[in-house]
Coordinates of C-alpha atoms and ligand atoms in Angstrom, one line a residue:
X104 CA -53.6 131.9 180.2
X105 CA -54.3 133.4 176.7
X106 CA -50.8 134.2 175.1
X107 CA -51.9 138.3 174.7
X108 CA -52.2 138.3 178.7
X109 CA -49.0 136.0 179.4
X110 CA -47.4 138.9 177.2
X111 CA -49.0 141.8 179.1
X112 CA -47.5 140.2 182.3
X113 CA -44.5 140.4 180.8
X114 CA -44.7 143.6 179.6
X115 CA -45.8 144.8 183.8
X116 CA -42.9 142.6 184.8
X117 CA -40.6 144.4 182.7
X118 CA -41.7 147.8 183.3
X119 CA -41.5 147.1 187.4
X120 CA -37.6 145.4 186.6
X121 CA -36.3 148.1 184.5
X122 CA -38.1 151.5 186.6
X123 CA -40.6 152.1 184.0
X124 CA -44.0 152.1 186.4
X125 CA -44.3 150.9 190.1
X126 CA -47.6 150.6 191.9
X127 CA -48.2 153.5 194.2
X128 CA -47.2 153.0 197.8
X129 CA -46.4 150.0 197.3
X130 CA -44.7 149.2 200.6
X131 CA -48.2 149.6 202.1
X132 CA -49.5 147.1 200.0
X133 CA -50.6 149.9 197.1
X134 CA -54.0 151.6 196.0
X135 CA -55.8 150.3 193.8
X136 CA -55.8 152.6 190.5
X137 CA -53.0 154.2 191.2
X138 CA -49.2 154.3 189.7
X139 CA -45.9 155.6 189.9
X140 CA -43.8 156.2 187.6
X141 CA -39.9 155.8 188.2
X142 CA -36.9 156.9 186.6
X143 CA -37.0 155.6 182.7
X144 CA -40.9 155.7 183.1
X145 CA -40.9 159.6 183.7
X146 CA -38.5 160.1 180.9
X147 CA -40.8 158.3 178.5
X148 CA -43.8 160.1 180.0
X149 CA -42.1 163.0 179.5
X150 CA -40.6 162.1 176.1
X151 CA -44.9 161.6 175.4
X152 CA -45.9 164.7 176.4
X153 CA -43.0 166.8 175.1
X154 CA -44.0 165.4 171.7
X155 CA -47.0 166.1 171.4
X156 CA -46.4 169.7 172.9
X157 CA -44.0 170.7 169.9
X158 CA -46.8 169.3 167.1
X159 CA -49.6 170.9 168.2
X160 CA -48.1 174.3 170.0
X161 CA -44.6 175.2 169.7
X162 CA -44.0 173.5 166.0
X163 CA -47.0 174.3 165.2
X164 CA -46.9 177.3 161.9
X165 CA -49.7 179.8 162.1
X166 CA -48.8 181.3 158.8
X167 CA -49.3 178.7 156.3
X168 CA -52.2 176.3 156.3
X169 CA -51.6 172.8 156.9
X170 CA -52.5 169.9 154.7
X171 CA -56.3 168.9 154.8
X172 CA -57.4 172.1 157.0
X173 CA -59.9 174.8 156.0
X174 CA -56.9 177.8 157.1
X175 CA -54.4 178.8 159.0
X176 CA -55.3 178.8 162.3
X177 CA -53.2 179.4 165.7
X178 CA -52.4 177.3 168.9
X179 CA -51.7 178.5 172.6
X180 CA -51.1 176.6 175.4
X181 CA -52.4 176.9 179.0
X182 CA -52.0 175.5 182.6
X183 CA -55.1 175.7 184.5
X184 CA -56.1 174.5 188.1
X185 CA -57.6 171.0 189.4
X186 CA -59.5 172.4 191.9
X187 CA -61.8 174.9 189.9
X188 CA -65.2 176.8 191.3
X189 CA -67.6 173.7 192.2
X190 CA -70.2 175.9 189.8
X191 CA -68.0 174.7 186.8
X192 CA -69.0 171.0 187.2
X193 CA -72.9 172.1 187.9
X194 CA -72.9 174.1 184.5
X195 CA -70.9 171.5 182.7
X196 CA -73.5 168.7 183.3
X197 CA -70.5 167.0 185.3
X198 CA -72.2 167.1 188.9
X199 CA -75.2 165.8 187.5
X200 CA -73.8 163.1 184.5
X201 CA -70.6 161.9 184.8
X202 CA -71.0 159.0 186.4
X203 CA -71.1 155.2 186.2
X204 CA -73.8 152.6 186.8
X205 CA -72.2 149.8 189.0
X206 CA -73.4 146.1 190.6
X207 CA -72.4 145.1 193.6
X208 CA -72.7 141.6 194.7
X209 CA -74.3 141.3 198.6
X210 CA -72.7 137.7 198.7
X211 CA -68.9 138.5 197.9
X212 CA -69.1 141.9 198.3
X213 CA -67.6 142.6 195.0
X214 CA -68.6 145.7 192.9
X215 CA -69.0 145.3 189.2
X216 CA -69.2 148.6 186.7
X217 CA -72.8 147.8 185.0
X218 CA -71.4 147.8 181.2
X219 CA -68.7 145.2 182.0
X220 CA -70.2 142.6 183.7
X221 CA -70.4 140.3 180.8
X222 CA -66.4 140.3 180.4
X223 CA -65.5 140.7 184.5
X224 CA -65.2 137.6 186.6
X225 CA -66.8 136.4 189.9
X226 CA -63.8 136.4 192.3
X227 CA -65.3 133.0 193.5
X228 CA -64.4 130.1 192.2
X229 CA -64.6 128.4 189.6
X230 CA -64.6 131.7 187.7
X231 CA -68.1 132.3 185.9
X232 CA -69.2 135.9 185.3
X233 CA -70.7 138.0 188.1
X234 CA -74.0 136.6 188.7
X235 CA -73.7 132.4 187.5
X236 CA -72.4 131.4 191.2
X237 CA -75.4 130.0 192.9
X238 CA -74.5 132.1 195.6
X239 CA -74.4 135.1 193.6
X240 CA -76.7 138.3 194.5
X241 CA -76.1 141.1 192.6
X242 CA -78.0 144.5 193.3
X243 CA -79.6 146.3 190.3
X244 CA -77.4 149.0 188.8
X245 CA -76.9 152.2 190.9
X246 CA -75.1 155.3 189.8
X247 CA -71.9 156.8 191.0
X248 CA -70.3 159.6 190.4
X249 CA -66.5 159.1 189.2
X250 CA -65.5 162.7 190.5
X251 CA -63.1 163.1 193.6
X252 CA -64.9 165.3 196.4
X253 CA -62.9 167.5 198.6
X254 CA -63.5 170.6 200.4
X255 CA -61.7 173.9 200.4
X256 CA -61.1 175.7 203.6
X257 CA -61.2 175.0 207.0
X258 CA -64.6 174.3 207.1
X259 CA -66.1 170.3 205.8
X260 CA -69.6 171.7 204.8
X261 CA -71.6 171.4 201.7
X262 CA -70.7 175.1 201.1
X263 CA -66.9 173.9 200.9
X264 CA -67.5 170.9 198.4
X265 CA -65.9 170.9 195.2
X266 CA -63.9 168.4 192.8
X267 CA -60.9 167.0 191.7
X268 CA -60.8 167.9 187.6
X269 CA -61.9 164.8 186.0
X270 CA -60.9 166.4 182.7
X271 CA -58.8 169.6 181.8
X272 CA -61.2 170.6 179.4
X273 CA -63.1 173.0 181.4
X274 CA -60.5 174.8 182.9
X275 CA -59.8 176.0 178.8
X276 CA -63.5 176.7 178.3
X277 CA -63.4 179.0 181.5
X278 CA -60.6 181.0 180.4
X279 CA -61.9 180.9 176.7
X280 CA -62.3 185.1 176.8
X281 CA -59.2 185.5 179.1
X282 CA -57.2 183.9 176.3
X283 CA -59.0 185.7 173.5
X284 CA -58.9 188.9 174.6
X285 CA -54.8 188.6 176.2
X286 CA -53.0 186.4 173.4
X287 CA -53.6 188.2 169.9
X288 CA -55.9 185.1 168.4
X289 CA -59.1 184.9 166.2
X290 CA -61.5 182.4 165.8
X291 CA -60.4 179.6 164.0
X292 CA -57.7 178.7 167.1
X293 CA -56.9 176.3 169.7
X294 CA -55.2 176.3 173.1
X295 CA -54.1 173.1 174.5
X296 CA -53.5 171.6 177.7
X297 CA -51.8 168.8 179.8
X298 CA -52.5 167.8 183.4
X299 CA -53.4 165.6 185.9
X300 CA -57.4 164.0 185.8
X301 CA -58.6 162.3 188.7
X302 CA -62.0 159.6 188.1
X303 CA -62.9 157.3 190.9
X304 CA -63.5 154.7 188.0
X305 CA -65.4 151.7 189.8
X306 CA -63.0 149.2 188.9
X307 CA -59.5 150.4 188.0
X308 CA -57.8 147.5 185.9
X309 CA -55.6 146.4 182.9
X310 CA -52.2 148.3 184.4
X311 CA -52.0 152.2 183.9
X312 CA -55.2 151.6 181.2
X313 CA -57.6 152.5 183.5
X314 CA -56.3 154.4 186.4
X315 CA -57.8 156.3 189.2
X316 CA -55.2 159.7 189.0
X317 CA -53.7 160.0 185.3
X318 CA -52.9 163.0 182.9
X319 CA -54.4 164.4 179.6
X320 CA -53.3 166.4 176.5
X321 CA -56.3 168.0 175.3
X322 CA -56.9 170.7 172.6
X323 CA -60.0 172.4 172.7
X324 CA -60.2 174.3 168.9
X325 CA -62.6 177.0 168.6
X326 CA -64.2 177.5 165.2
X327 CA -67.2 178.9 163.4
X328 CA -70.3 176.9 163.1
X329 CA -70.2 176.5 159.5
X330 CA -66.9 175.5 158.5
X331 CA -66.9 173.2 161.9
X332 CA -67.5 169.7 160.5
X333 CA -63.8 170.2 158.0
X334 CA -62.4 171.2 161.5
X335 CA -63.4 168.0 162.7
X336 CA -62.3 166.0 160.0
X337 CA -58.4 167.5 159.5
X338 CA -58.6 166.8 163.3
X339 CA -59.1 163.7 163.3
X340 CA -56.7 162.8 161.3
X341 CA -54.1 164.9 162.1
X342 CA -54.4 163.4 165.9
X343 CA -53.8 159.7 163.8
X344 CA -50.8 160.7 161.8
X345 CA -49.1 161.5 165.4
X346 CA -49.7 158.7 166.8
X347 CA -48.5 156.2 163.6
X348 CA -45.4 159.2 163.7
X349 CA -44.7 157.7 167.3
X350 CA -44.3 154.4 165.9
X351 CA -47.9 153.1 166.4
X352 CA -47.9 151.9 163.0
X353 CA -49.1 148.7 162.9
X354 CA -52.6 147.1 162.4
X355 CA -53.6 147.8 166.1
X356 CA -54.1 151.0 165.6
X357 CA -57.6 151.9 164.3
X358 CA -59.9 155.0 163.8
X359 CA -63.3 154.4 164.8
X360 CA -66.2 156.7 164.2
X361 CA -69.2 156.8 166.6
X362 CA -72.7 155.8 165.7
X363 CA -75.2 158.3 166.4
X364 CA -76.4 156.7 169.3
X365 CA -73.1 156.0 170.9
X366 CA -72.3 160.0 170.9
X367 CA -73.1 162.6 173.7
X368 CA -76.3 164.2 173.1
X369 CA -74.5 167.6 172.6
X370 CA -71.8 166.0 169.9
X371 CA -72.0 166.1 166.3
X372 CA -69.0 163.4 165.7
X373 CA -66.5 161.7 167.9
X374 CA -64.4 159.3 166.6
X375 CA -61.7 157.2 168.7
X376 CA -58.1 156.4 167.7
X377 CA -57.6 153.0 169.7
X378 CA -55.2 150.1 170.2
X379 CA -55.6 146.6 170.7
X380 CA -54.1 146.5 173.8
X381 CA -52.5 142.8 174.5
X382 CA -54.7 142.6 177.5
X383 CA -58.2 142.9 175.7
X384 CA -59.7 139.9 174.0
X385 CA -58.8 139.1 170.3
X386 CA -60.2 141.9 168.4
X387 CA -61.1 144.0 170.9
X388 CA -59.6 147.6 170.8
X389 CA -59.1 150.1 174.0
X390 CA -59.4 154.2 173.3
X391 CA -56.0 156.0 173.5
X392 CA -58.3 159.4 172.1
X393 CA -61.5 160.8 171.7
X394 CA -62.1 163.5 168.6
X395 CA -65.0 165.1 168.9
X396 CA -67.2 168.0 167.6
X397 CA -68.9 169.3 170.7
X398 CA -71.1 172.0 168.6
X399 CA -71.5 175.6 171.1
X400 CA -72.1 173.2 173.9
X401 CA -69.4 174.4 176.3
X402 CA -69.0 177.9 176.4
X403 CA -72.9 178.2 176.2
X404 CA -73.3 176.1 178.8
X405 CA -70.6 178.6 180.8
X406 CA -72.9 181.5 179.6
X407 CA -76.0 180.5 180.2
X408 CA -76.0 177.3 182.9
X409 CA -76.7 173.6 182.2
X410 CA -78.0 172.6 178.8
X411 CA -80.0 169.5 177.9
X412 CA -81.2 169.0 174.6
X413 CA -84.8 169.6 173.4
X414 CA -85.4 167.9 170.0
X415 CA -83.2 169.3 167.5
X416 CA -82.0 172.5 170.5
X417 CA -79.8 172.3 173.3
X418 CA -81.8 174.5 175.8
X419 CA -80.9 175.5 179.7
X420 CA -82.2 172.8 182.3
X421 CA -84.7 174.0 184.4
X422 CA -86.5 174.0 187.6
X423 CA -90.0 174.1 188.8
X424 CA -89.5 177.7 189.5
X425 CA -88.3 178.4 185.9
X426 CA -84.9 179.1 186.6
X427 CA -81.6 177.5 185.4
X428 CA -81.4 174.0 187.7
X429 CA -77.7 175.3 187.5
X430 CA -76.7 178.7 185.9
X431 CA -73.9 179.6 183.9
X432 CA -71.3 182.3 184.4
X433 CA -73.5 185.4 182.4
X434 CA -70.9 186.2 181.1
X435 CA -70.9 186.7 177.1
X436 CA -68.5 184.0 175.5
X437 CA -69.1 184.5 172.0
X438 CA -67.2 185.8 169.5
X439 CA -67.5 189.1 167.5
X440 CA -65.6 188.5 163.9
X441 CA -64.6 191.8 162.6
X442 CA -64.0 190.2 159.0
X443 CA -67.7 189.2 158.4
X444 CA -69.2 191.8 161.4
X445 CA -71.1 188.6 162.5
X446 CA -71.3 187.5 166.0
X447 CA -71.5 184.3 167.4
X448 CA -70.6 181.1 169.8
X449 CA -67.6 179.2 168.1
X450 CA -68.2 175.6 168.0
X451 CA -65.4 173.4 169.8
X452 CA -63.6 170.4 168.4
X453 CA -62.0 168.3 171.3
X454 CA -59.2 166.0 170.4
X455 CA -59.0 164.2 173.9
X456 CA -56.1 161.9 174.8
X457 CA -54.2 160.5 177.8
X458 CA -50.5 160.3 178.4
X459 CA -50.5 157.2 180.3
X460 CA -52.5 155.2 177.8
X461 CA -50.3 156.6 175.2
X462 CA -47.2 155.6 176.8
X463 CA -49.0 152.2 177.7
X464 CA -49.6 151.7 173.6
X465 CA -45.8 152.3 172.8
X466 CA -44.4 150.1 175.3
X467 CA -46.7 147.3 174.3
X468 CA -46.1 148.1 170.6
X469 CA -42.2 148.2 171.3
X470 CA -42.2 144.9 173.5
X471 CA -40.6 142.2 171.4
X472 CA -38.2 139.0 171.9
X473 CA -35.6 137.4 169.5
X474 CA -32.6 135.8 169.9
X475 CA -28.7 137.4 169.4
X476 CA -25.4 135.7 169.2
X477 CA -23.5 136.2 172.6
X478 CA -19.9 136.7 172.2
X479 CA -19.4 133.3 171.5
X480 CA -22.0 133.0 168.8
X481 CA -24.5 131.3 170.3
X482 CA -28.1 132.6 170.4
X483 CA -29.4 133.7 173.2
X484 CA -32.9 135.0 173.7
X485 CA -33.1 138.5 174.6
X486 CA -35.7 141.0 175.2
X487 CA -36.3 144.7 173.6
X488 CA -37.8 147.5 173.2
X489 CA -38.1 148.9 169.8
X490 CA -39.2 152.5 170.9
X491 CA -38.9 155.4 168.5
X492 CA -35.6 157.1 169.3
X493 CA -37.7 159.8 170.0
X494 CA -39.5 158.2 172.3
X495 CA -37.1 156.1 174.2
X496 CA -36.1 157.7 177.6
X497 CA -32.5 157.1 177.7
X498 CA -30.8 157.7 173.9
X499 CA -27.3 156.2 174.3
X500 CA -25.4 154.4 176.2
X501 CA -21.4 154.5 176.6
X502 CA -19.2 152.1 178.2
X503 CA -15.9 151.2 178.6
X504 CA -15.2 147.4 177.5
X505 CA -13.1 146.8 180.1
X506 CA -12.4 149.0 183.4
X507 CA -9.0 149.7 182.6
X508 CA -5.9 150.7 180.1
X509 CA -7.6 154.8 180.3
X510 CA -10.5 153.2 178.2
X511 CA -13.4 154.1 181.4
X512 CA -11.2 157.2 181.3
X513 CA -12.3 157.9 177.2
X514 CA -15.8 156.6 178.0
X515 CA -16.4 159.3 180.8
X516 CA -15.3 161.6 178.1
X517 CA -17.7 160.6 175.4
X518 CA -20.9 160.3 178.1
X519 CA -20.1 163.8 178.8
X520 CA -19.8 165.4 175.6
X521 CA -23.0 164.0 174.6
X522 CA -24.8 164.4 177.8
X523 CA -24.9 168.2 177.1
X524 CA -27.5 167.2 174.4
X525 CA -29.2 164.0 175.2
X526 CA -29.8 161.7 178.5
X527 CA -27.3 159.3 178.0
X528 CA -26.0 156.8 180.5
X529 CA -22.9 155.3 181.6
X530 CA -22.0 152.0 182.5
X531 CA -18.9 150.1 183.1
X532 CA -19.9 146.7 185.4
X533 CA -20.9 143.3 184.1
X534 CA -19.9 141.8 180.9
X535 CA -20.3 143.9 177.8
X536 CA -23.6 141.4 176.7
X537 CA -25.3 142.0 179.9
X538 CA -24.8 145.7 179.3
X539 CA -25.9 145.8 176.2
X540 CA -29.1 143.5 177.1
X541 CA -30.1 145.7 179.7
X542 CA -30.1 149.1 177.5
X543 CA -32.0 146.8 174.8
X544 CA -34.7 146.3 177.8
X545 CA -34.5 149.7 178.4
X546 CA -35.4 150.6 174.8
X547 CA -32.2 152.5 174.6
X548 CA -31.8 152.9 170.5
X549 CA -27.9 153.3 170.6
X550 CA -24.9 152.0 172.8
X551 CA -21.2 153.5 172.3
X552 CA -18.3 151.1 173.5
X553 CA -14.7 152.0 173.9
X554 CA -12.3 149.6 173.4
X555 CA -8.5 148.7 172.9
X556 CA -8.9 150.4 169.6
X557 CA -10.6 153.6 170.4
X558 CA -6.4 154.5 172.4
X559 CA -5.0 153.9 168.8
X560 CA -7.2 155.8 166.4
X561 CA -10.1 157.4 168.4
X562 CA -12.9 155.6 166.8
X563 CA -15.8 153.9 169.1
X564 CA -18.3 151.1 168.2
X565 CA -21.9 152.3 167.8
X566 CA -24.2 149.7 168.2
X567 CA -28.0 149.8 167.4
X568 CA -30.6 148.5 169.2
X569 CA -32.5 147.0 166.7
X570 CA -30.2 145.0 164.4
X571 CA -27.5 144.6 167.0
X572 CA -25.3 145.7 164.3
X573 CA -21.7 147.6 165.4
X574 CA -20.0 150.0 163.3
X575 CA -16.9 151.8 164.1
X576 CA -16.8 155.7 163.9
X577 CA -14.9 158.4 164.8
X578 CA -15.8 160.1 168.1
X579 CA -15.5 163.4 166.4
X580 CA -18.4 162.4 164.7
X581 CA -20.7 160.7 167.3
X582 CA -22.6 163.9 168.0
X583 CA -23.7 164.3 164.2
X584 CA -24.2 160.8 163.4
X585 CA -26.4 160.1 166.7
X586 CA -28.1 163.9 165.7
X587 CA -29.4 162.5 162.6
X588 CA -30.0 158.4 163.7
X589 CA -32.1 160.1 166.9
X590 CA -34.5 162.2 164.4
X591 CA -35.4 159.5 162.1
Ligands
ATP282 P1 -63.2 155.2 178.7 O1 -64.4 155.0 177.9 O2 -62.1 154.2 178.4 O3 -63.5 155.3 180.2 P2 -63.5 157.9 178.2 O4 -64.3 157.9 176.9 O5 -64.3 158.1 179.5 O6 -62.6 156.6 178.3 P3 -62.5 160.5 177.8 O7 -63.4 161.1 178.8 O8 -62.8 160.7 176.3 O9 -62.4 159.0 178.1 O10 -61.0 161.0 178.1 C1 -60.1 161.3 177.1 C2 -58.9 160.4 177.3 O11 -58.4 160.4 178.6 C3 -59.1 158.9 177.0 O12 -59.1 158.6 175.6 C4 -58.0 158.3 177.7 O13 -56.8 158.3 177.0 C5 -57.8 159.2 178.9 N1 -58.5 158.5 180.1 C6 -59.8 158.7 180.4 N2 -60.0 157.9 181.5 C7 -58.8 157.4 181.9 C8 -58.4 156.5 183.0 N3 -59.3 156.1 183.9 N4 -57.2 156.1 183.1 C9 -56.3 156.5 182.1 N5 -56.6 157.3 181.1 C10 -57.8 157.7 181.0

């Protein structure tokens, strides 16, 4: 076994020991694609999307314009549903393009997706690639459509088909006037969203990397045509700085521009921010984000039905009759700007990413191993999690040393003071070094210990994750000191 995927099973074994991620149902054996998250996983999940939240909405300062943008601009958020009208996928291009090509083999009855078969293996053995067994007999590549079907109402007819969102993009487009016309914005601005996306990916693998349910953050920014492409750009960028703010910030985190022929035929740029993920192949990288310029493409596609493109024009799809193959809304989407008295479709830029993926990155960038003195000063190999304190799901934990002389007493004290500002745990079995080695798996940046000392002068010793080192200080100050240690 190659020493990146020996680490990524260790990195699944920890997250199943510690509560990070469980596989759904599990007692039933699980489902494939699927994953729970349990109670430090949420947290960091939560931690993930709360984060990026505040930077892009809440934090975000319409009245001054932020480095490397063209202006000002303001950001909204919305929550849209999963189950939309089924005419938003047929106008999208969704019903008709978002799928896969796969292989299945008629021998084993394996399925293959098309595009990966030169790194997937036969599940016979020895393992060669799908196709090299002599037995092999692979069917030529077939498409299939990675959205969820389900039908609303009582009745199961093709009237009552529609989708599970495989993005949350389109529930923005849809409500692109509702928002314009309700929240006080101009064109340039952006409204963001996070939710659940369901894809029926052919072959769910690499953990939560490629999962069959899993959530987004996605901004769609609306902007004129002309000053579009510096949109892009500050974009871009701005979604790279977050990530390396998270703590991403070593060389496995890359920005990757698109060649023209890798892009959708409606985009004018897309990069992706990506990782190198310890279960791809040495130098291999896996997306964490997509950024890219999407010109009028959506909300004319809402207004006027499917587009394809026509030379250097995206023009409506249609049939042998003449009309749209699938029509739009009718409904005007574009923009009347009372500045310039020019009307028009805003173009979108779409910075695309996924929670799960995200959360993925940090735990495999936190994931580390040393060795620490135990109390009697010899080393002993432990394991950690260097998360960003911002990050990290529980941010201190206090304990007693030992469970008596009032010193649990002190330690309840402490946990509670500071629990009315941070999720911080409390823990008073086992030997102080298993305590502390089980918050340092946990990622927990800070633990607080009360001792024989703390009855005499009221100090505590903070200890940080990192460098293992103790201080003493006063519990009067805890709440500052861990207040500024937790931003930094
Ligand atoms: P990939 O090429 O890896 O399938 P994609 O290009 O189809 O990804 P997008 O459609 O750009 O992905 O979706 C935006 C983001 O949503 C991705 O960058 C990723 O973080 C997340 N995402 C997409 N598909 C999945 C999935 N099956 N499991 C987990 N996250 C996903």
């Amino acid at each position: 076994m190659s020493e990146s995927n020996n680490t990524m099973e260790k990195i699944a074994a920890l997250c199943k020991r510690r509560g990070f991620i469980y596989p759904s149902s599990e007692i039933y054996g699980g489902i494939g694609g699927f994953w729970d998250y349990g109670p430090l996983g949420v947290e960091l999940k939560r931690n993930v999307k709360e984060a990026w939240w505040r930077d892009t909405v809440t934090a975000h300062d319409e009245t001054s314009v932020p480095a490397g943008a063209p202006s000002a601009y303001a950001m909204v958020g919305l929550d849209t549903t999963i189950i939309m009208h089924p005419q938003v996928w047929k106008a999208s291009g969704h019903f008709d393009l978002f799928y896969d090509l796969f292989v299945d083999c008629r021998a084993c009855k394996a399925r293959f997706r098309a595009d990966q078969i030169e790194s997937s293996g036969c599940p016979r053995k020895p393992s060669v690639r799908p196709g090299e067994h002599d037995e092999c007999d692979l069917t030529d590549p077939r498409e299939f459509n990675l959205m969820f079907k389900t039908y609303v109402g009582a009745l199961i007819d093709p009237t009552a088909e529609t989708y599970l969102r495989p993005e949350t993009a389109q529930g923005i487009f849809v409500n692109f006037k509702n928002v314009l016309s309700t929240a006080r914005v101009k064109v340039p601005f952006g409204i963001a969203q996070i939710g659940k996306s369901f894809r029926n990916e052919i072959t769910p693998r690499n953990f939560t990397f490629r999962s069959r349910e899993f959530e987004q953050m996605e901004v769609e920014f609306f902007c004129p045509p002309e000053s579009s492409e510096a949109w892009y750009v500050y974009w871009r960028d701005r979604r790279v700085d977050w990530y390396v703010s998270l703590g991403l910030k070593s060389e496995k985190l890359r920005l990757r521009e698109h060649g023209p022929e890798e892009r959708a035929h409606y985009s004018c740029g897309t990069a992706d921010i990506e990782y190198a993920f310890p279960f791809l192949p040495e130098g291999e990288f896996g997306e964490l984000e997509g950024v890219s310029h999407r010109s009028d493409f959506d909300l004319r596609s809402h207004m006027e039905g499917k587009l394809i493109r026509d030379g250097n024009e995206l023009v409506v799809e249609r049939d042998e009759d003449g009309q749209p193959r699938y029509a739009g809304s009718g409904k005007d989407l574009s923009y009347f700007d009372d500045a310039t008295k020019q009307k028009y479709v805003p173009h979108v830029i779409e910075p695309s990413a996924g929670v799960d993926r995200t959360a993925l990155a940090l735990l495999c960038e936190a994931y580390d191993e040393d060795a620490i003195p135990d109390e009697k000063g010899a080393p002993q190999e432990r394991v950690v999690l260097r998360l960003h304190p911002r990050i990290a799901p529980v941010k201190a934990a206090v304990f007693p040393l030992v469970k008596k002389d009032g010193q649990p007493e002190i330690a309840a004290d402490v946990y509670r003071a500071l629990k009315k500002r941070w999720h911080v745990f409390y823990d008073e079995k086992g030997s102080i070094g298993r305590r502390y080695r089980r918050q340092d798996e946990s990622g927990t940046p800070f633990c607080i210990t009360v001792d024989h000392r703390t009855l005499q002068d009221e100090t505590v010793t903070l200890r940080d994750r990192d460098t293992t080192e103790q201080s003493r200080v006063r519990i009067a100050d805890l709440e500052s000191i861990l207040a500024e240690r937790l931003r930094a």
